[in-house]
Coordinates of N, CA and C and ligand atoms in Angstrom, one line a residue:
X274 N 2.8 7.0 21.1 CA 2.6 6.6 19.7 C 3.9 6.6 19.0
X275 N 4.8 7.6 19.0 CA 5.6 7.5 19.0 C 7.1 7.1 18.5
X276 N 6.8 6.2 20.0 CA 7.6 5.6 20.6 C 7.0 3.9 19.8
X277 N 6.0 3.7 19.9 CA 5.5 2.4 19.3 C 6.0 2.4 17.8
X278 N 6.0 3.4 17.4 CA 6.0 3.4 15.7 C 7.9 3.5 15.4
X279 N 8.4 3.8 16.5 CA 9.9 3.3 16.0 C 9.9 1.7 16.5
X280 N 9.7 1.3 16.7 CA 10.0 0.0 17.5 C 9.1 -1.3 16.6
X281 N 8.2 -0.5 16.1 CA 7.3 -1.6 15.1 C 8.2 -2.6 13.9
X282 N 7.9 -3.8 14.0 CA 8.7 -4.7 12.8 C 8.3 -4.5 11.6
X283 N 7.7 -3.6 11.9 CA 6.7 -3.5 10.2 C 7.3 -1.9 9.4
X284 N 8.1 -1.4 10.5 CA 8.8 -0.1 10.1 C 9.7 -0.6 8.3
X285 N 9.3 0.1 7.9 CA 10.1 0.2 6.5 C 10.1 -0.8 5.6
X286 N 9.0 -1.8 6.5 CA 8.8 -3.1 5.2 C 7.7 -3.2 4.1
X287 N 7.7 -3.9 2.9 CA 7.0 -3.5 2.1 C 5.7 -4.4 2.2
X288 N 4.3 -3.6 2.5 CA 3.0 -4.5 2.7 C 2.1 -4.1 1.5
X289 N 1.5 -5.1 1.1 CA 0.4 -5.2 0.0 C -0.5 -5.6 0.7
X290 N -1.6 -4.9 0.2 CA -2.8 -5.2 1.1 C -4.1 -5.1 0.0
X291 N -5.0 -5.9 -0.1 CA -6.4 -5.8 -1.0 C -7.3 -5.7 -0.3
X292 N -7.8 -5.0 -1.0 CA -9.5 -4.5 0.0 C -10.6 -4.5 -0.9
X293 N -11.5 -4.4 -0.8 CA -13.1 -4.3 -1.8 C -13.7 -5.7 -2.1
X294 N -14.3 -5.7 -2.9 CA -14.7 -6.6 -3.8 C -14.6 -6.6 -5.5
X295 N -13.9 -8.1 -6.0 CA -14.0 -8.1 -7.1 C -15.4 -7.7 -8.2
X296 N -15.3 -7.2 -9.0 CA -16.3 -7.6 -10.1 C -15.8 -7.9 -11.4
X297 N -16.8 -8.6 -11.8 CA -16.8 -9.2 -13.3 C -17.6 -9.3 -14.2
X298 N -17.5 -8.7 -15.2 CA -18.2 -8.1 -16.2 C -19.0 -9.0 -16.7
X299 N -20.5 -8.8 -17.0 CA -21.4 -9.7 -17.9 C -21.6 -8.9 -19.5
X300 N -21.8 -7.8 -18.9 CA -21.9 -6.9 -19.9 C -21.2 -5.5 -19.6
X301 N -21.9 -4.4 -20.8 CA -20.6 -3.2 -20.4 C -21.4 -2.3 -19.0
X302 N -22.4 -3.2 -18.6 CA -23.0 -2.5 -17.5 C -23.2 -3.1 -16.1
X303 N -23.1 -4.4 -16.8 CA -23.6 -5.1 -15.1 C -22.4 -6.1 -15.2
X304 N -22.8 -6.5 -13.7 CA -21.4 -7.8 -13.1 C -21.6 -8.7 -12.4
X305 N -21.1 -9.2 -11.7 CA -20.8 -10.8 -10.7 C -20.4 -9.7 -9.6
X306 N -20.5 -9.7 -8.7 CA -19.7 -9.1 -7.3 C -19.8 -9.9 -6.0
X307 N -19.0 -9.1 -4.7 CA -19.2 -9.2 -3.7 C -19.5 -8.0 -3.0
X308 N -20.0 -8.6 -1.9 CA -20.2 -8.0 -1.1 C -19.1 -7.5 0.0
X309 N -18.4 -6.3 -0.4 CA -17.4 -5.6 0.2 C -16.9 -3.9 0.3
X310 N -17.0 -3.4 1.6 CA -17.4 -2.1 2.0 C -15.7 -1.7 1.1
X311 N -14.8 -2.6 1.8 CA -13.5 -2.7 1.3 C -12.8 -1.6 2.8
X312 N -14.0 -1.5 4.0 CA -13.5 -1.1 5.3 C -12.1 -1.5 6.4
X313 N -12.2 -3.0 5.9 CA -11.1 -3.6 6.7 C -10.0 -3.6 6.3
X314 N -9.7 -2.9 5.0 CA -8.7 -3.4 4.1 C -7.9 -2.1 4.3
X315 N -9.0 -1.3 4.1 CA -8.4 -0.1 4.3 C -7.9 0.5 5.3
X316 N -8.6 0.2 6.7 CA -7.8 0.0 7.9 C -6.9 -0.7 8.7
X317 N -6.7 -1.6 7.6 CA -5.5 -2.5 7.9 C -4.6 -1.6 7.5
X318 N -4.5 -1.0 5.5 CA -3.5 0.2 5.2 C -3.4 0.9 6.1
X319 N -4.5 1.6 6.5 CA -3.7 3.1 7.9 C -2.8 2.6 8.8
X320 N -3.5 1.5 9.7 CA -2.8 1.1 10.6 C -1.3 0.7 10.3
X321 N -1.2 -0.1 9.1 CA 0.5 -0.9 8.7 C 1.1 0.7 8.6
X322 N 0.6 1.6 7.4 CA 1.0 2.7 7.7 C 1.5 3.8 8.7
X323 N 1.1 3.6 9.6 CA 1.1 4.5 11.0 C 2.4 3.5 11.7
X324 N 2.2 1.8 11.3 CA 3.4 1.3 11.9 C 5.0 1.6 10.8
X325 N 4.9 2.3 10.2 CA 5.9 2.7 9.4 C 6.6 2.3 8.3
X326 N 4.9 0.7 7.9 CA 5.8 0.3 6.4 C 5.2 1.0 5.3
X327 N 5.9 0.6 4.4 CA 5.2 0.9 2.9 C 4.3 0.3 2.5
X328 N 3.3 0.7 2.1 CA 2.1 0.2 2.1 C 1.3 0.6 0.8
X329 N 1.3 -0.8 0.0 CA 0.5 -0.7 -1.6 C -0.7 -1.1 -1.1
X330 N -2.2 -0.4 -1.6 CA -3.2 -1.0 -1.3 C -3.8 -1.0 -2.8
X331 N -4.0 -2.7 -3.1 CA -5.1 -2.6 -4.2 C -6.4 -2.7 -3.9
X332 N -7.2 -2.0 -4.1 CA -8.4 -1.7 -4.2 C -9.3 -2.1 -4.9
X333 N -10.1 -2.8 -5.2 CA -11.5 -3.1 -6.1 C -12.6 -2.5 -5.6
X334 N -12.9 -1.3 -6.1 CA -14.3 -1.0 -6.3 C -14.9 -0.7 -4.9
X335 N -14.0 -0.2 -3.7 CA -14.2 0.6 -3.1 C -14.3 2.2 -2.9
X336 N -15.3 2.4 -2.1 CA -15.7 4.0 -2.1 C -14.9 5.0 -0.9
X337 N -14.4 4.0 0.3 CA -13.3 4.5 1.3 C -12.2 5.4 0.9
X338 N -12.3 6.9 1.8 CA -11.2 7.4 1.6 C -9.7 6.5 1.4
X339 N -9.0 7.7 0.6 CA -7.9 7.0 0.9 C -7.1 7.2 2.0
X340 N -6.6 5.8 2.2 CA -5.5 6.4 3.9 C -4.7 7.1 3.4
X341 N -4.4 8.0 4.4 CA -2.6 8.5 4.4 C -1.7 7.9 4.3
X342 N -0.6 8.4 3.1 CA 0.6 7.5 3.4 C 0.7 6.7 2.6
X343 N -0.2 6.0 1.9 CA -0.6 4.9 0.8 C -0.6 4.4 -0.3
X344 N 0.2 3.9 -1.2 CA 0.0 3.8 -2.1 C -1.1 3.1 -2.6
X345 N -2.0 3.6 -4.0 CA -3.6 3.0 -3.8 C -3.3 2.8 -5.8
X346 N -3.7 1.3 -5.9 CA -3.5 0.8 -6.8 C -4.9 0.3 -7.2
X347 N -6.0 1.2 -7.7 CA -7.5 0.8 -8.3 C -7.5 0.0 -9.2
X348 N -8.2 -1.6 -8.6 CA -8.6 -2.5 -9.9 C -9.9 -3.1 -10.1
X349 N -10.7 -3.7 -10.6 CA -11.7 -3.6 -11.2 C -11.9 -5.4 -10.9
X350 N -11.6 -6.0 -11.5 CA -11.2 -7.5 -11.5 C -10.4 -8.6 -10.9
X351 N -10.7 -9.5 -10.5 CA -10.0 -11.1 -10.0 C -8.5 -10.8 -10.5
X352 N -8.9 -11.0 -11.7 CA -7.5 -10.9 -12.7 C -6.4 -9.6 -12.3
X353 N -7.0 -8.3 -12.8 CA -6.4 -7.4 -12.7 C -6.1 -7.1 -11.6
X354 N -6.2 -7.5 -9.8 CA -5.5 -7.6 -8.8 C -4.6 -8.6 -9.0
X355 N -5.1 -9.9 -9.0 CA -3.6 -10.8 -9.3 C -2.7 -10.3 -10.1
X356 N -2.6 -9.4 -10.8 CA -1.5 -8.7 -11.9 C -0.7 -7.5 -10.8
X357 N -1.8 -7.3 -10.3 CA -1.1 -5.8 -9.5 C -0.5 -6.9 -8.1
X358 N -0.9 -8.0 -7.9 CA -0.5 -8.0 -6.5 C 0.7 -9.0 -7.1
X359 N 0.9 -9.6 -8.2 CA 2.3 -10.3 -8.9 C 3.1 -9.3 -8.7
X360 N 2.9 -8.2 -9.3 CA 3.9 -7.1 -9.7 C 4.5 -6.4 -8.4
X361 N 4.3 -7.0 -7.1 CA 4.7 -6.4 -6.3 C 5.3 -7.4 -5.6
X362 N 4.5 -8.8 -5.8 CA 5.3 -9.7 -4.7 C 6.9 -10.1 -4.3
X363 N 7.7 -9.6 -5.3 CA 9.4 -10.0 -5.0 C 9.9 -8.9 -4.2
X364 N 9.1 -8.0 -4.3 CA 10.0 -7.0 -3.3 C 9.1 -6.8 -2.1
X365 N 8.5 -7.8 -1.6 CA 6.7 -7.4 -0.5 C 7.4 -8.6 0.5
X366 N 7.4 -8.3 2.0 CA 7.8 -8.6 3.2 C 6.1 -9.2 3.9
X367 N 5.1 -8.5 3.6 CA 3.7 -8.7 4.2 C 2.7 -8.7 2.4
X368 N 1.7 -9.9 2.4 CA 0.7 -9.8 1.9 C -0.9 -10.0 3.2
X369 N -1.4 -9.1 2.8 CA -2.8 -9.2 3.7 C -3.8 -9.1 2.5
X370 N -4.7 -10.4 2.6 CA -5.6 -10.2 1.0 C -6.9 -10.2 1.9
X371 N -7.5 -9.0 2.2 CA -8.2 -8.7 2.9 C -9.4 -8.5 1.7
X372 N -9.7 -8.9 0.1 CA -10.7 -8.3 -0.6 C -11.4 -9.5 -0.5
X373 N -12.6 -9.3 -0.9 CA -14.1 -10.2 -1.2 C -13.7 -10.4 -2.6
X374 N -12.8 -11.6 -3.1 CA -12.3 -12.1 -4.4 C -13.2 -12.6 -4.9
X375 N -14.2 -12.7 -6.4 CA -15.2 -13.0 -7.5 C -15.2 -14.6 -7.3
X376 N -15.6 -15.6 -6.7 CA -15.0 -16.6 -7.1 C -14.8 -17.3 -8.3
X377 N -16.1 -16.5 -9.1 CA -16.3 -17.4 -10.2 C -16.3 -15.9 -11.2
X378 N -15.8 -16.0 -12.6 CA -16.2 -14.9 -13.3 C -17.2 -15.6 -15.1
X379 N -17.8 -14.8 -15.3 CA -18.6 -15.0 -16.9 C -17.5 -15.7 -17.8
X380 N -17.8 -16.7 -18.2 CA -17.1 -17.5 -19.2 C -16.7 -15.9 -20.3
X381 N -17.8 -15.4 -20.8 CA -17.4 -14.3 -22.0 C -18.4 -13.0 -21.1
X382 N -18.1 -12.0 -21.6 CA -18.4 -10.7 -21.4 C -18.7 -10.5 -23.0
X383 N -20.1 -9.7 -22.9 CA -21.0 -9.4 -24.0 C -20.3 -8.0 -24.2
X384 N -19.8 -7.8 -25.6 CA -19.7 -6.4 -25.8 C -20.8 -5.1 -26.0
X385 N -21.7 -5.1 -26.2 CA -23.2 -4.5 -25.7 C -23.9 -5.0 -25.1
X386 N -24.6 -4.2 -24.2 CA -25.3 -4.4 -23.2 C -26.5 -5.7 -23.4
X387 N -26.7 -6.1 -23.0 CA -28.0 -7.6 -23.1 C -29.1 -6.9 -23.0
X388 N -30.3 -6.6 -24.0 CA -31.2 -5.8 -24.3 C -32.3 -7.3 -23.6
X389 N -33.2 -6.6 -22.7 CA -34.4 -7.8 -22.3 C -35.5 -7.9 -23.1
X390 N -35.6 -6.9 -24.4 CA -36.5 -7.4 -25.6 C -35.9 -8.5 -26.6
X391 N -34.3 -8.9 -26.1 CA -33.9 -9.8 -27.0 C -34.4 -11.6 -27.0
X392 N -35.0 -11.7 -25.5 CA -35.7 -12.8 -25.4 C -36.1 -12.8 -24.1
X393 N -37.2 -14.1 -24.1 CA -37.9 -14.1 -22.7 C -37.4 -14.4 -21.1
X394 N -36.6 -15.0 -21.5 CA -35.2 -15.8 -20.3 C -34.1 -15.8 -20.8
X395 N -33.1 -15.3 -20.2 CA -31.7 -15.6 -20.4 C -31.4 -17.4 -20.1
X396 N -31.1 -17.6 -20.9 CA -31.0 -19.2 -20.7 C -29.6 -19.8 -20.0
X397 N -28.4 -18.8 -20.0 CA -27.4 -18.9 -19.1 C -26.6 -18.0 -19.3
X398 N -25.9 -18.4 -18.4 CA -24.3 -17.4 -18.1 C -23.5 -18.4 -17.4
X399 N -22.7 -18.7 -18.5 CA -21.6 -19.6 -17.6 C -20.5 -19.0 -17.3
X400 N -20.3 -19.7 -15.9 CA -19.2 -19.2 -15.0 C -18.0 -19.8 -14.9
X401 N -16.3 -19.3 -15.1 CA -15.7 -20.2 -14.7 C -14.8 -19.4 -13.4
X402 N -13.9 -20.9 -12.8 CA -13.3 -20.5 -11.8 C -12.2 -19.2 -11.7
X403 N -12.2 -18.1 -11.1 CA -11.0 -17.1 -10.9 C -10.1 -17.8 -10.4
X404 N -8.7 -17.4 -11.1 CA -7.5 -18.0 -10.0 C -7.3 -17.2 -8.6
X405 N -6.7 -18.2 -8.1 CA -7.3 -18.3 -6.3 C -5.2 -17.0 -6.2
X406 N -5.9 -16.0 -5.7 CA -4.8 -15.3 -5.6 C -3.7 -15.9 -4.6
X407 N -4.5 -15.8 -3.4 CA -3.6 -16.2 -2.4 C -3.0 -17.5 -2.3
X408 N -3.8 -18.7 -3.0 CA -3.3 -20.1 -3.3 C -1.7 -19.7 -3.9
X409 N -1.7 -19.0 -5.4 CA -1.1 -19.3 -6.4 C -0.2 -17.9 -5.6
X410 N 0.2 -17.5 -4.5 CA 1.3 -16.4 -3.8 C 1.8 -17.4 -2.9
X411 N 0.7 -18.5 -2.1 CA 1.6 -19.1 -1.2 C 2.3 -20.0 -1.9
X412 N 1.9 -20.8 -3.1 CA 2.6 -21.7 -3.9 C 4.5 -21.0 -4.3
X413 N 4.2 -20.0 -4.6 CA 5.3 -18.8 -4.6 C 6.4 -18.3 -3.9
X414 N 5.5 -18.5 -2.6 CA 6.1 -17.6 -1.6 C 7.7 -18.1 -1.1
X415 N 8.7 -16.9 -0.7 CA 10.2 -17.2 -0.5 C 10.0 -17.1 0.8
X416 N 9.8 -15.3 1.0 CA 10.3 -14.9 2.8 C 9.1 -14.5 2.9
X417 N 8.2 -14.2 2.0 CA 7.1 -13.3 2.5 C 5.5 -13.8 3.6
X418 N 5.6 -13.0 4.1 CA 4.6 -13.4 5.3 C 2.7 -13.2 5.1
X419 N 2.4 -14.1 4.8 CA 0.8 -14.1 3.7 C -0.1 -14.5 5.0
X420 N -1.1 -13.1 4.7 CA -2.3 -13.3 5.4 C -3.7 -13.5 5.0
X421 N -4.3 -14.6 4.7 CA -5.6 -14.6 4.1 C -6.8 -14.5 5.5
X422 N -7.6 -13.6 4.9 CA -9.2 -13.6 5.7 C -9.7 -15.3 5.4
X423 N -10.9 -15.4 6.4 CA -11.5 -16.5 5.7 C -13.2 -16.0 6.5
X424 N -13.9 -16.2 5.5 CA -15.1 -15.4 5.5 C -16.3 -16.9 5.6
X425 N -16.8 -16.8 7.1 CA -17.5 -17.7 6.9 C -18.8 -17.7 7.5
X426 N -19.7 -19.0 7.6 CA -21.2 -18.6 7.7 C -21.3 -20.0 9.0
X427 N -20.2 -21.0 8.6 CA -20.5 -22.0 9.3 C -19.1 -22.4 9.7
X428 N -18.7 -23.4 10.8 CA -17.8 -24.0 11.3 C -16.3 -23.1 11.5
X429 N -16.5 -21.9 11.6 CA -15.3 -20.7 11.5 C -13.8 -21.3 11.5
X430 N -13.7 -21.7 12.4 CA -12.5 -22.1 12.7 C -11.7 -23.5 11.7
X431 N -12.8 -24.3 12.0 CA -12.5 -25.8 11.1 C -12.0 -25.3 9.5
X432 N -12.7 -24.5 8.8 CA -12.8 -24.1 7.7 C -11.6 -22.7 7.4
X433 N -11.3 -21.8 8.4 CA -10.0 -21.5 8.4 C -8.6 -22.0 8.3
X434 N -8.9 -23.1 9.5 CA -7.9 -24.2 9.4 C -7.7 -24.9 8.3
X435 N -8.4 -24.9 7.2 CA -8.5 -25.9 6.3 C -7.8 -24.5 4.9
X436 N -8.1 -23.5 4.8 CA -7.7 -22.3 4.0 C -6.1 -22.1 4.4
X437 N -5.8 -21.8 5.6 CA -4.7 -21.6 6.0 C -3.5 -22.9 5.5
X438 N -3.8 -24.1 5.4 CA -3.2 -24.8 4.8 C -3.1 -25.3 3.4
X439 N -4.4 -25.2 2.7 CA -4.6 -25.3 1.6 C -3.6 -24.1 0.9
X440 N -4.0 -23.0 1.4 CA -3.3 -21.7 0.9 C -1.5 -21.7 1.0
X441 N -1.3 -22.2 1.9 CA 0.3 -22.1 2.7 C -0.2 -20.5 2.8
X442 N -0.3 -20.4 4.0 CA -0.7 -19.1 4.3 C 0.0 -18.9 5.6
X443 N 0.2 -17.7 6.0 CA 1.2 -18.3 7.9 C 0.0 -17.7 8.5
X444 N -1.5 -16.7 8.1 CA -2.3 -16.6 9.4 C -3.7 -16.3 8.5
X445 N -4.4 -17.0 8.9 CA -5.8 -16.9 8.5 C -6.6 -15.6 9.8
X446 N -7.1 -15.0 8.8 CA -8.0 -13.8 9.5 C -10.0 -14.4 9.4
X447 N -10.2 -15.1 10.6 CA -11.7 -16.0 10.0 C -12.4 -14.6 10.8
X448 N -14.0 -14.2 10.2 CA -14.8 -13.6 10.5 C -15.9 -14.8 10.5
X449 N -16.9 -14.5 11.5 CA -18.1 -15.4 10.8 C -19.4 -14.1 10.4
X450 N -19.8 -14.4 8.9 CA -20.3 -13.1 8.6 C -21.7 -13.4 8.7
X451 N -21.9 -15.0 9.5 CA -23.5 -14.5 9.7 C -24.0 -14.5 10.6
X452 N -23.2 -13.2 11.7 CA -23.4 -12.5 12.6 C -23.9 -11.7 12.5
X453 N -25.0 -10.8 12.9 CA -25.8 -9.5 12.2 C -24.8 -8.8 13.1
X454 N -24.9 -7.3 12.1 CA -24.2 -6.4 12.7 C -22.7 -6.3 12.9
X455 N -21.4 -7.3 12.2 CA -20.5 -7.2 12.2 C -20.3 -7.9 10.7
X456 N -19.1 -7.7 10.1 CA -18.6 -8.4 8.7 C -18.5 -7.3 7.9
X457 N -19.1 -7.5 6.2 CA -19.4 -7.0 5.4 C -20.2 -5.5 5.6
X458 N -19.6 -4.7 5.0 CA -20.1 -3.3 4.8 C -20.6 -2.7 6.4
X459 N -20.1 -3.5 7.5 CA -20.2 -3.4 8.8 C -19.2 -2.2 9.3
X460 N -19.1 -1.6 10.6 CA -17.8 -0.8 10.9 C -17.3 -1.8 11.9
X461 N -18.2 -2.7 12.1 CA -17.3 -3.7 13.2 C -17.6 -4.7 13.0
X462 N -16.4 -5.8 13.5 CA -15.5 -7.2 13.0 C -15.6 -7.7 14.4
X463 N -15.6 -9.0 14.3 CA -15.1 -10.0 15.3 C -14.4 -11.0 14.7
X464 N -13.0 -11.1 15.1 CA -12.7 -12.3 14.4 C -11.5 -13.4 15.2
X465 N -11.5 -14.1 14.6 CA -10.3 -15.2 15.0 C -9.6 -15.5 14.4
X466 N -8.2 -15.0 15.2 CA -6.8 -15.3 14.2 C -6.1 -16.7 14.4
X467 N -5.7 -17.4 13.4 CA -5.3 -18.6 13.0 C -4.0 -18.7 12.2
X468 N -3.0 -19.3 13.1 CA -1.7 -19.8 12.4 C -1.4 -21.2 12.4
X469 N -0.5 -21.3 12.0 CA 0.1 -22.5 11.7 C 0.7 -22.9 13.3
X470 N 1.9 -21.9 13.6 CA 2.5 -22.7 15.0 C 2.2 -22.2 16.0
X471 N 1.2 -21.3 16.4 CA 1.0 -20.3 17.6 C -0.9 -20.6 17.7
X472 N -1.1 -20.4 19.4 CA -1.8 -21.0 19.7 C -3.0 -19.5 19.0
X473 N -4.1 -19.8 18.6 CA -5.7 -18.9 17.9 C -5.7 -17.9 18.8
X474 N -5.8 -16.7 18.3 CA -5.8 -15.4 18.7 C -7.1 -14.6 19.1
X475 N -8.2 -14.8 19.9 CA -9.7 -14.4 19.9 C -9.6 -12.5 19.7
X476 N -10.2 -11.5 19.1 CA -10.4 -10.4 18.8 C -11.9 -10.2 18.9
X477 N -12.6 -9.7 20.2 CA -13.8 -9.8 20.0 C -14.1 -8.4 19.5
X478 N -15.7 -8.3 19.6 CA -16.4 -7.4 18.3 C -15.5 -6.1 18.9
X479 N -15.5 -5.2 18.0 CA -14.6 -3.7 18.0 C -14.8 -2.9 17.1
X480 N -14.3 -2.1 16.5 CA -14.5 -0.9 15.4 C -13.5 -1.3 14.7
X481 N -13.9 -1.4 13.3 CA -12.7 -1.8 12.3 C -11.4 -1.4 12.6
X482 N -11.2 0.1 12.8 CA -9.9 0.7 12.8 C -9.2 0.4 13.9
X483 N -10.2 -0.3 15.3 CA -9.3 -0.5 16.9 C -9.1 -2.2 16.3
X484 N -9.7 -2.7 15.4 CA -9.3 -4.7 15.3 C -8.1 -4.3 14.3
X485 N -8.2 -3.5 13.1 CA -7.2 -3.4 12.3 C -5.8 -3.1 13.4
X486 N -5.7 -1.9 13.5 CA -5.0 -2.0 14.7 C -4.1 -2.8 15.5
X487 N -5.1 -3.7 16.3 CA -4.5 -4.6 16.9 C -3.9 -6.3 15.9
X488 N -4.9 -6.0 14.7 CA -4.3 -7.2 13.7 C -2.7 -7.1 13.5
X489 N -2.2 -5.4 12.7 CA -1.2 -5.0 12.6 C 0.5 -5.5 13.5
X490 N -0.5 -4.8 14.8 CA 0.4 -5.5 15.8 C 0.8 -7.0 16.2
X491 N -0.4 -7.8 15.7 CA 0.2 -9.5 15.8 C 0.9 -9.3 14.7
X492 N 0.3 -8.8 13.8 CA 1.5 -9.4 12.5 C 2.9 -8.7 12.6
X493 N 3.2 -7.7 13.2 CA 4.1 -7.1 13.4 C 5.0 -8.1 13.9
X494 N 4.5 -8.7 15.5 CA 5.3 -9.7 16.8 C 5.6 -10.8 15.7
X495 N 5.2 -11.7 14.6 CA 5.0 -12.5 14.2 C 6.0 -12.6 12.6
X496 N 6.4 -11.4 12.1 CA 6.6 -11.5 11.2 C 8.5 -11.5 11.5
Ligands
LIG205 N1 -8.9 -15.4 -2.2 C1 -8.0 -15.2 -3.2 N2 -8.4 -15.5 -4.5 C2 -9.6 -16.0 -4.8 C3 -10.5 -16.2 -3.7 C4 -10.1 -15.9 -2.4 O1 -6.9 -14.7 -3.0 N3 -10.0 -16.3 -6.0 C5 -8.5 -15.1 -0.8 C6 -9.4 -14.1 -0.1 O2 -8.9 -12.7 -0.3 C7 -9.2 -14.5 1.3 C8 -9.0 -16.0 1.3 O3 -8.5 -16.3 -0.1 O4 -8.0 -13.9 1.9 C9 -10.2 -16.8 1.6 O5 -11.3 -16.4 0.8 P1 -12.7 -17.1 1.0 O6 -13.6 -16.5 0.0 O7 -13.0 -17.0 2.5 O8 -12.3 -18.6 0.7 P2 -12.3 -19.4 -0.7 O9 -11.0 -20.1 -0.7 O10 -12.7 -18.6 -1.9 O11 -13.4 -20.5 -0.5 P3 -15.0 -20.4 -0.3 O12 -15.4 -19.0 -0.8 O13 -15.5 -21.5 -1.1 O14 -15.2 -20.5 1.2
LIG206 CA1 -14.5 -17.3 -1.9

């Protein structure tokens, strides 16, 4: 262990990492969300950790201990991670956006709660688009090495391929989450890693902490 952890490329470099799921406020009680344990995110931090970088993890609305080692930056919102994950990017070697981002948030947020004696049907809630974190990092990006998940139900790979570019991203992390028994609020993942110049990476089903793990270490060779 060691011996691996001096030798890691990831020794002393600066990683940001998101985990959870966004929400977004309708009122001062309820929200828009995803579905996110914020498991993988967080064992991506231990793991980069254990490889000996510095490691910011923002968090939305996850209940996971915190890793050791970690800096743990709690946000609440789409927005309010893009603020925490701005405020880090010029001096960040690794981004991993490992969180279930809101896609869409409430045009307005009701300052008191929405009482259901106030009418028979809510007649709407309009939604507009969150900015796309990882888009508006790789549009950005200098030296830094950006990892977006891609969370899918159909065509895994085609549809990674298609994020990883759209994003300028150098490695897409695809899951397909409608696998029973792995993904979301799961302890185990299967996934397929995707880059730009290196041939797809297969990671079959495992325990979060042994795929995180081994994620670490591609991104380590790679970066
Ligand atoms: N992501 C982001 N900002 C958003 C939405 C997504 O940074 N507003 C990031 C996620 O954290 C993930 C990657 O983009 O690393 C892909 O997210 P995903 O939800 O799979 O893809 P989308 O681009 O949002 O497209 P869609 O949900 O329509 O498949
Ligand atoms: Ca999305």
């Amino acid at each position: 262990e060691s011996c691996r952890l001096s030798e890691s490329n990831l020794k002393n470099k600066n990683v940001v990492i998101t985990a959870g799921g966004t929400r977004e406020a309708i009122d001062p009680v309820r929200y828009i969300g995803n579905n996110s344990s914020g498991k993988m995110g967080y064992a991506l931090a231990q793991a980069a950790a254990y490889a000996g970088a510095h490691v910011t993890l923002i968090s939305a609305n996850s209940h996971q201990p915190k890793p050791n080692g970690v800096k743990l930056v709690p946000v609440t919102t789409a927005k309010e991670m893009q603020t925490a994950v701005e405020a880090e990017f010029a001096k960040t070697d690794v981004v991993i956006m490992a969180a279930a981002v809101a896609d869409y948030r409430p045009e307005e947020t009701f300052d008191h709660k929405i009482k259901k004696d106030s009418a028979e049907s809510l007649e709407k809630i309009t939604l507009v688009k969150n900015p796309d974190i990882l888009a508006t990092l790789g549009q950005q990006k200098q030296n830094q090495f950006l990892v977006g998940f891609a969370a899918e139900t159909t065509e895994l790979e085609a549809f990674a391929q298609t994020k990883l570019k759209a994003k300028n991203a150098d490695m897409v992390i695809a899951n397909d989450v409608s696998q029973a028994g792995i993904g979301f609020n799961s302890d185990e993942n299967a996934v397929v890693v995707i880059s730009a110049d290196e041939a797809k990476v297969v990671l079959p089903k495992a325990p979060k902490t042994v795929l995180a793990q081994k994620l670490i270490e591609l991104i380590a060779t790679r970066i």
